[in-house]
């Protein structure tokens, strides 16, 4: 829990002020609420989790506020596994799956209830409802989440009292709850891995959210193209702010720090300072994703010629990346090994780099030795969902050594990056970075590119910019 404030201007309230504050409030309990659209899907996800851990109690906390300084906090981000299994985003909550004697589990959710108006808690202290906004009552949360809810302020006591039940908790999320239970670290890590495994295949509701995330992202990219001349007059920050506005307007936020990388910054994989100039003649690599209000994120990259057309060398690099992406996307289909799309893209990039004389061939040898990595360090993609690098704790045999299944959502994002100080390439190539990144859902017979609302080929990018560039 975040600490209190020092050096505020008010002392403790007088008795009379406290009394005044406690009276005269309307009953604001919300009646007639409907369960959240996601509730039945979350119930299915919990049933899948229940089947994996018969006879064990599972505790999945949402997490607490983190202090930034004094009484200022970082924006709260609920633990991904909690969001997935409840559809809830409340802080200080926890999902508990309690094993039933006859098999299966009973699920319930700890919640921080509304502050009482019979004492000062609702208005004193910066986490009070009058400072941070109204929370849901337990009854409201029960209806919306479709789950029995309990007061989290008794959770430590409750969980400690049930210490005879074999228990697992996701560690590193809520220290107080973690201290209340006795668990085994390896088994807790296994629980966290299973929560990732369960997110590998998205359900229909999640795919709908991914579509929303990507559609907003497409609009955000178009906004950025429309603001290019202002970015040229200012800096990469103008692009960052333009995309952020769209993300906040239509979604929750950006799903990760936007990479707005002009010129040689495009060769830095995670350039998020975004404080450099945007110059005509350079490329602008924009890697950004809107996160929906339900917290599902897109992750899309386009590399744009600031002046509207690619130079011959930029075009050569761009086309190689585009072809590598085509090769990678063709390998995204059910039954394919997850690694296939990466291999297809990387082989193509290795072949081009050999052809250009930047690495020693033949291409198969260069690929086998990974020589292309000097110019393309990252893997070609990753799972995508509630986290930008989703399902990161999944079992290797289910993820990178696994097989693609309908409902999986992943990025395909080959790139080539020629560092500005790389003496092994001609000067004209130095400082060029190109990435093209799309978000694909695996379907029954192949894949659907969710982000195909944005142009990908060099010619289509140029035509798009001619139409929208401001
Ligand atoms: N934006 C981070 C990534 O593409 O993986
Ligand atoms: Mn990505
Ligand atoms: Mn990205």
XYZ file of N, CA, C and O and ligand atoms in Angstrom, residues 256 287 299 301 413 437, ligand 3:
25
model
N 2.234 -0.002 -24.828
C 3.663 0.017 -24.497
C 4.167 1.381 -24.961
O 3.461 2.092 -25.691
N 6.350 2.541 -34.196
C 5.926 1.264 -33.612
C 5.041 1.614 -32.425
O 5.527 2.111 -31.400
N 0.046 -4.000 -31.646
C 1.498 -3.762 -31.715
C 1.856 -3.715 -33.197
O 2.059 -4.759 -33.814
N 3.901 -1.729 -36.567
C 4.984 -0.837 -37.011
C 4.833 -0.530 -38.505
O 4.558 -1.434 -39.299
N 7.115 -9.326 -37.574
C 7.757 -8.013 -37.601
C 9.243 -8.055 -37.951
O 10.085 -7.651 -37.152
N 5.481 -4.333 -39.092
C 4.918 -5.232 -38.070
C 3.401 -5.265 -38.167
O 2.743 -4.225 -38.143
Mn 6.135 -3.301 -32.042
